[in-house]
Amino acid sequence: MTRIVYCNGEYLPEAEAKVSIFDRGFLMADGVYEVTSVIGGKLIDFDGHAKRLERSLSELEMRNPVSMDELLQIHRDLIEKNALVEGGIYLQITRGAPSDRDFAWPNPDEVKGGLVLFTFAKNLVEMPSVKTGIKVISIEDIRWGRRDIKTVQLLYPSWGKMMAKKKGCDDAWMVEDGFVTEGTSNNAYIVKGNKIITRGLSNDILHGITRAAILRFAAEAQMEVEERNFTIAEAQEADEAFITSATTFVQPVVEIDGAKIGEGVPGKLSLRLREIYIEESLKSAV
Ligand code: PDD
């Protein structure tokens, strides 16, 4: 089955979808994105992703080429056209394609933003890595200072993932001034006893939509939550560690820089939290 994607107002077979070489997303990483997960053909936390998208756009003085209602409809159309049951939808808005390359931003009244969306199928509920846990390495966080904006400039996170792979690991946790910021494409947590520790929100990390839900569900389940900085050394001594994102939900981390976390197997609290997340977020899926 050929995948049908959305490209600047049209639904097209993926091979027919084209964007201009002058698109600023392509030339300057001048674009923002969202990834929303789909389970049972329904969108998980669409509202959360829509709000963060609006914030990313407004921070960069970009316009949404369509309304949020239209955006929800496009998500739904793509799920239907591709008979997507489980996986996600990638959405990208760029500052559009002016007639040439220019550092100055084009006038938004003259150049409309670019909008593309595509689906991807992926098993999210049953993931083998949940049973084994993942291994991470630590790397210096040398990204720019506005990581709260979900931009498409992902070269360093993608490079970090490769550094991890070269060492036989799955992902990298980034460290700035001695403290963990986040994973290359996820938020990072450690667990001590009944307490979940994760870095507080600021411009230093992406404000994960899964993170917000997890912290809410954890508090409801009488788990303690502490939002503060932690080091790699503290993480290596923790009882459990895990990551969260729309494409992984909760994934246990069993090794950091070669040191086993706890017994070196997925932690009980992390797995419980994963179950709660899937159960609860399905209730508000649209
Ligand atoms: N990444 N931190 C970073 C740097 C991320 O790229 C992501 C998401 C997260 C988690 O955010 P959320 O819970 O809203 O997915 C944290 C997406 C999944 C990606 O780039 O594919």
Tab-separated table of C-alpha atoms and ligand atoms in Angstrom:
chain	number	residue	atom	x	y	z
A	1	MET	CA	0.000	0.000	0.000
A	2	THR	CA	1.418	3.371	-1.031
A	3	ARG	CA	1.617	5.845	1.783
A	4	ILE	CA	-0.501	8.952	1.317
A	5	VAL	CA	1.073	12.084	2.737
A	6	TYR	CA	-0.056	15.684	3.109
A	7	CYS	CA	2.039	18.299	1.331
A	8	ASN	CA	1.094	21.980	1.208
A	9	GLY	CA	-2.640	21.537	0.778
A	10	GLU	CA	-2.697	18.230	-1.097
A	11	TYR	CA	-2.988	14.560	-0.220
A	12	LEU	CA	-0.531	12.705	-2.454
A	13	PRO	CA	1.205	9.344	-2.808
A	14	GLU	CA	4.542	9.853	-1.011
A	15	ALA	CA	6.612	9.692	-4.230
A	16	GLU	CA	4.655	12.606	-5.710
A	17	ALA	CA	5.021	14.948	-2.733
A	18	LYS	CA	7.657	17.604	-3.443
A	19	VAL	CA	8.868	20.767	-1.709
A	20	SER	CA	10.871	23.661	-3.148
A	21	ILE	CA	14.674	23.745	-2.870
A	22	PHE	CA	14.164	27.265	-1.459
A	23	ASP	CA	12.086	26.021	1.442
A	24	ARG	CA	13.690	27.508	4.555
A	25	GLY	CA	13.231	24.267	6.425
A	26	PHE	CA	15.612	22.672	3.915
A	27	LEU	CA	18.078	25.571	3.672
A	28	MET	CA	18.142	26.842	7.264
A	29	ALA	CA	16.350	24.361	9.506
A	30	ASP	CA	13.818	27.187	9.806
A	31	GLY	CA	10.921	25.012	10.854
A	32	VAL	CA	9.181	23.361	13.760
A	33	TYR	CA	7.651	19.928	14.128
A	34	GLU	CA	5.515	17.627	16.246
A	35	VAL	CA	5.216	13.873	16.506
A	36	THR	CA	1.891	12.576	17.796
A	37	SER	CA	1.415	8.913	18.588
A	38	VAL	CA	-1.500	6.832	17.372
A	39	ILE	CA	-2.914	3.779	19.126
A	40	GLY	CA	-5.988	1.948	17.897
A	41	GLY	CA	-6.317	4.533	15.115
A	42	LYS	CA	-6.619	7.370	17.650
A	43	LEU	CA	-4.362	10.310	18.444
A	44	ILE	CA	-2.743	10.426	21.873
A	45	ASP	CA	-2.722	13.871	23.518
A	46	PHE	CA	-3.431	15.843	20.331
A	47	ASP	CA	-4.271	18.926	22.422
A	48	GLY	CA	-0.894	18.866	24.152
A	49	HIS	CA	0.959	18.640	20.845
A	50	ALA	CA	-1.225	21.356	19.289
A	51	LYS	CA	-0.516	23.736	22.189
A	52	ARG	CA	3.232	23.129	22.048
A	53	LEU	CA	3.163	23.640	18.274
A	54	GLU	CA	1.450	26.993	18.748
A	55	ARG	CA	4.068	27.985	21.271
A	56	SER	CA	6.981	26.936	19.018
A	57	LEU	CA	5.448	28.946	16.164
A	58	SER	CA	4.834	32.027	18.245
A	59	GLU	CA	8.349	32.011	19.756
A	60	LEU	CA	9.751	32.070	16.203
A	61	GLU	CA	7.139	34.528	14.882
A	62	MET	CA	5.896	31.951	12.410
A	63	ARG	CA	2.335	31.447	11.237
A	64	ASN	CA	0.390	28.242	11.068
A	65	PRO	CA	-0.740	27.933	7.429
A	66	VAL	CA	-3.980	26.249	8.599
A	67	SER	CA	-6.190	26.410	11.687
A	68	MET	CA	-5.853	23.915	14.549
A	69	ASP	CA	-9.221	22.402	13.604
A	70	GLU	CA	-7.972	21.856	10.058
A	71	LEU	CA	-4.779	20.367	11.434
A	72	LEU	CA	-6.734	17.853	13.497
A	73	GLN	CA	-8.773	16.991	10.404
A	74	ILE	CA	-5.593	16.426	8.363
A	75	HIS	CA	-4.285	14.089	11.096
A	76	ARG	CA	-7.559	12.170	11.010
A	77	ASP	CA	-7.651	12.036	7.202
A	78	LEU	CA	-4.119	10.619	7.110
A	79	ILE	CA	-4.973	7.955	9.674
A	80	GLU	CA	-7.937	6.963	7.557
A	81	LYS	CA	-6.228	7.134	4.153
A	82	ASN	CA	-3.348	4.997	5.420
A	83	ALA	CA	-5.462	2.695	7.591
A	84	LEU	CA	-3.047	3.498	10.413
A	85	VAL	CA	-3.719	1.543	13.588
A	86	GLU	CA	-0.540	2.040	15.605
A	87	GLY	CA	2.389	4.399	15.081
A	88	GLY	CA	2.369	8.141	14.704
A	89	ILE	CA	2.080	11.268	12.639
A	90	TYR	CA	4.971	13.587	11.870
A	91	LEU	CA	4.065	17.207	11.203
A	92	GLN	CA	6.381	19.965	10.048
A	93	ILE	CA	5.777	23.652	9.490
A	94	THR	CA	8.487	25.752	7.871
A	95	ARG	CA	8.753	29.449	7.155
A	96	GLY	CA	7.992	28.615	3.544
A	97	ALA	CA	9.866	29.016	0.293
A	98	PRO	CA	10.780	32.562	-0.757
A	99	SER	CA	12.232	33.054	-4.231
A	100	ASP	CA	15.838	32.930	-3.010
A	101	ARG	CA	18.101	32.188	-0.053
A	102	ASP	CA	18.130	35.065	2.417
A	103	PHE	CA	19.031	35.268	6.115
A	104	ALA	CA	16.234	37.770	6.703
A	105	TRP	CA	12.828	36.205	7.302
A	106	PRO	CA	10.363	36.660	4.437
A	107	ASN	CA	7.226	38.705	4.947
A	108	PRO	CA	4.579	36.176	6.125
A	109	ASP	CA	1.916	38.074	4.140
A	110	GLU	CA	3.870	37.277	0.973
A	111	VAL	CA	5.364	33.856	1.713
A	112	LYS	CA	3.083	31.214	3.159
A	113	GLY	CA	4.536	28.657	5.536
A	114	GLY	CA	5.155	25.114	4.337
A	115	LEU	CA	3.146	22.278	5.881
A	116	VAL	CA	3.833	18.575	5.506
A	117	LEU	CA	2.527	15.603	7.454
A	118	PHE	CA	3.085	11.886	7.098
A	119	THR	CA	2.160	8.769	8.994
A	120	PHE	CA	4.483	6.020	10.182
A	121	ALA	CA	3.499	2.588	11.390
A	122	LYS	CA	5.243	1.346	14.540
A	123	ASN	CA	4.440	-1.034	17.364
A	124	LEU	CA	4.221	1.250	20.362
A	125	VAL	CA	2.443	-0.868	22.949
A	126	GLU	CA	4.462	-4.044	22.417
A	127	MET	CA	8.091	-2.980	22.084
A	128	PRO	CA	10.886	-5.541	22.585
A	129	SER	CA	13.130	-2.853	24.098
A	130	VAL	CA	10.711	-2.472	27.015
A	131	LYS	CA	11.543	-5.999	28.137
A	132	THR	CA	15.306	-5.599	27.787
A	133	GLY	CA	15.646	-1.928	28.654
A	134	ILE	CA	17.957	0.389	26.745
A	135	LYS	CA	21.599	1.363	27.239
A	136	VAL	CA	22.663	5.002	27.100
A	137	ILE	CA	25.955	6.863	26.960
A	138	SER	CA	26.499	10.440	28.093
A	139	ILE	CA	27.657	13.175	25.732
A	140	GLU	CA	28.184	16.906	26.133
A	141	ASP	CA	25.081	18.959	25.297
A	142	ILE	CA	26.315	21.401	22.663
A	143	ARG	CA	22.887	22.300	21.210
A	144	TRP	CA	21.628	25.890	20.985
A	145	GLY	CA	19.973	27.602	23.951
A	146	ARG	CA	16.307	27.346	22.895
A	147	ARG	CA	15.666	23.633	23.221
A	148	ASP	CA	12.151	24.428	24.458
A	149	ILE	CA	11.248	25.226	20.840
A	150	LYS	CA	10.721	22.034	18.854
A	151	THR	CA	12.749	22.977	15.774
A	152	VAL	CA	13.900	20.689	12.994
A	153	GLN	CA	17.584	21.372	13.650
A	154	LEU	CA	18.311	17.827	14.745
A	155	LEU	CA	21.850	17.264	13.516
A	156	TYR	CA	23.458	17.052	16.943
A	157	PRO	CA	20.787	14.761	18.452
A	158	SER	CA	21.089	12.545	15.381
A	159	TRP	CA	24.902	12.568	15.704
A	160	GLY	CA	24.538	11.726	19.398
A	161	LYS	CA	22.422	8.701	18.529
A	162	MET	CA	25.224	7.534	16.193
A	163	MET	CA	27.847	8.027	18.923
A	164	ALA	CA	25.715	5.735	21.114
A	165	LYS	CA	25.329	3.144	18.359
A	166	LYS	CA	29.101	3.084	17.766
A	167	LYS	CA	29.482	2.111	21.425
A	168	GLY	CA	26.875	-0.639	21.162
A	169	CYS	CA	24.259	1.483	22.995
A	170	ASP	CA	20.814	2.754	22.085
A	171	ASP	CA	20.814	6.425	22.935
A	172	ALA	CA	22.699	9.306	24.521
A	173	TRP	CA	21.857	11.492	27.507
A	174	MET	CA	23.191	14.991	27.081
A	175	VAL	CA	25.018	16.752	29.881
A	176	GLU	CA	25.487	20.483	30.417
A	177	ASP	CA	27.471	22.030	33.287
A	178	GLY	CA	27.644	18.572	34.860
A	179	PHE	CA	23.886	17.920	34.816
A	180	VAL	CA	21.777	15.777	32.504
A	181	THR	CA	19.534	17.854	30.242
A	182	GLU	CA	17.649	15.172	28.257
A	183	GLY	CA	18.014	12.301	25.808
A	184	THR	CA	18.602	12.935	22.097
A	185	SER	CA	14.858	12.658	21.416
A	186	ASN	CA	13.313	12.071	24.839
A	187	ASN	CA	13.192	13.311	28.414
A	188	ALA	CA	15.362	11.630	31.059
A	189	TYR	CA	14.421	10.415	34.548
A	190	ILE	CA	15.895	8.529	37.478
A	191	VAL	CA	14.058	6.786	40.313
A	192	LYS	CA	15.140	6.550	43.937
A	193	GLY	CA	12.793	4.507	46.109
A	194	ASN	CA	9.311	5.828	45.338
A	195	LYS	CA	10.636	9.125	43.977
A	196	ILE	CA	10.888	10.109	40.319
A	197	ILE	CA	13.522	12.732	39.608
A	198	THR	CA	13.657	14.719	36.367
A	199	ARG	CA	15.094	18.064	35.327
A	200	GLY	CA	12.716	21.013	35.727
A	201	LEU	CA	11.307	22.909	32.747
A	202	SER	CA	13.333	25.755	31.240
A	203	ASN	CA	14.786	26.694	27.847
A	204	ASP	CA	17.357	23.920	28.370
A	205	ILE	CA	15.014	21.051	27.459
A	206	LEU	CA	12.013	20.269	25.331
A	207	HIS	CA	8.822	20.399	27.380
A	208	GLY	CA	7.798	16.831	26.614
A	209	ILE	CA	4.095	16.178	26.194
A	210	THR	CA	4.652	12.636	27.475
A	211	ARG	CA	6.639	14.107	30.382
A	212	ALA	CA	3.708	16.314	31.440
A	213	ALA	CA	1.318	13.348	31.359
A	214	ILE	CA	3.718	11.011	33.168
A	215	LEU	CA	4.324	13.462	36.011
A	216	ARG	CA	0.582	13.962	36.392
A	217	PHE	CA	-0.167	10.220	36.387
A	218	ALA	CA	2.737	9.541	38.782
A	219	ALA	CA	1.394	12.036	41.301
A	220	GLU	CA	-2.105	10.545	40.980
A	221	ALA	CA	-0.623	7.094	41.665
A	222	GLN	CA	0.955	8.426	44.902
A	223	MET	CA	4.481	8.364	43.504
A	224	GLU	CA	6.703	11.258	44.555
A	225	VAL	CA	7.969	13.603	41.872
A	226	GLU	CA	10.974	15.895	42.239
A	227	GLU	CA	11.876	18.271	39.415
A	228	ARG	CA	15.564	19.025	39.808
A	229	ASN	CA	18.921	18.576	38.129
A	230	PHE	CA	20.834	15.316	38.479
A	231	THR	CA	24.269	14.123	37.384
A	232	ILE	CA	25.350	10.995	35.508
A	233	ALA	CA	27.039	9.754	38.723
A	234	GLU	CA	23.732	10.099	40.622
A	235	ALA	CA	21.881	8.346	37.798
A	236	GLN	CA	24.345	5.444	37.876
A	237	GLU	CA	23.558	5.003	41.590
A	238	ALA	CA	19.777	5.251	41.121
A	239	ASP	CA	17.346	2.349	41.575
A	240	GLU	CA	15.849	2.829	38.119
A	241	ALA	CA	16.115	5.107	35.116
A	242	PHE	CA	13.854	5.686	32.136
A	243	ILE	CA	13.063	7.949	29.207
A	244	THR	CA	9.778	9.255	27.813
A	245	SER	CA	8.625	10.459	24.408
A	246	ALA	CA	5.673	10.151	22.052
A	247	THR	CA	7.423	7.362	20.138
A	248	THR	CA	8.649	5.356	23.138
A	249	PHE	CA	6.175	6.235	25.935
A	250	VAL	CA	8.115	5.042	29.012
A	251	GLN	CA	11.271	3.066	28.176
A	252	PRO	CA	13.407	1.657	30.977
A	253	VAL	CA	17.134	2.478	30.914
A	254	VAL	CA	19.311	-0.338	32.291
A	255	GLU	CA	22.830	0.966	31.700
A	256	ILE	CA	24.483	4.391	31.690
A	257	ASP	CA	28.083	4.731	30.461
A	258	GLY	CA	28.651	1.017	31.109
A	259	ALA	CA	27.312	1.082	34.708
A	260	LYS	CA	24.273	-1.114	35.423
A	261	ILE	CA	21.252	0.638	36.921
A	262	GLY	CA	19.904	-1.348	39.857
A	263	GLU	CA	19.967	-5.004	38.855
A	264	GLY	CA	20.494	-4.093	35.207
A	265	VAL	CA	16.909	-4.986	34.279
A	266	PRO	CA	13.844	-2.740	33.662
A	267	GLY	CA	12.635	-1.269	36.947
A	268	LYS	CA	9.239	-2.065	38.461
A	269	LEU	CA	8.162	1.524	38.894
A	270	SER	CA	9.146	2.392	35.304
A	271	LEU	CA	7.130	-0.527	33.950
A	272	ARG	CA	4.144	0.337	36.122
A	273	LEU	CA	4.286	3.929	34.936
A	274	ARG	CA	4.356	2.726	31.332
A	275	GLU	CA	1.202	0.660	31.927
A	276	ILE	CA	-0.550	3.585	33.595
A	277	TYR	CA	0.467	5.924	30.768
A	278	ILE	CA	-0.921	3.680	28.039
A	279	GLU	CA	-4.124	2.989	29.956
A	280	GLU	CA	-4.790	6.609	30.921
A	281	SER	CA	-3.804	8.304	27.685
A	282	LEU	CA	-6.050	5.981	25.684
A	283	LYS	CA	-9.001	7.333	27.663
A	284	SER	CA	-8.551	10.803	26.155
A	285	ALA	CA	-7.391	9.681	22.687
A	286	VAL	CA	-9.268	11.358	19.819
B	1	PDD	N1	11.091	13.767	20.142
B	1	PDD	N2	13.247	15.905	24.232
B	1	PDD	C1	13.601	15.951	22.934
B	1	PDD	C2	14.895	16.569	22.568
B	1	PDD	C3	12.745	15.404	21.950
B	1	PDD	O1	13.099	15.454	20.651
B	1	PDD	C4	11.519	14.790	22.342
B	1	PDD	C5	10.557	14.215	21.343
B	1	PDD	C6	11.210	14.764	23.712
B	1	PDD	C7	9.923	14.164	24.224
B	1	PDD	O2	8.814	14.952	23.878
B	1	PDD	P1	7.369	14.298	23.697
B	1	PDD	O3	7.078	13.571	24.953
B	1	PDD	O4	6.488	15.464	23.505
B	1	PDD	O5	7.450	13.369	22.502
B	1	PDD	C8	12.081	15.333	24.622
B	1	PDD	C9	10.217	13.251	19.103
B	1	PDD	C10	9.461	12.045	19.523
B	1	PDD	C11	11.041	13.037	17.831
B	1	PDD	O6	11.885	13.882	17.593
B	1	PDD	O7	10.798	12.077	17.112
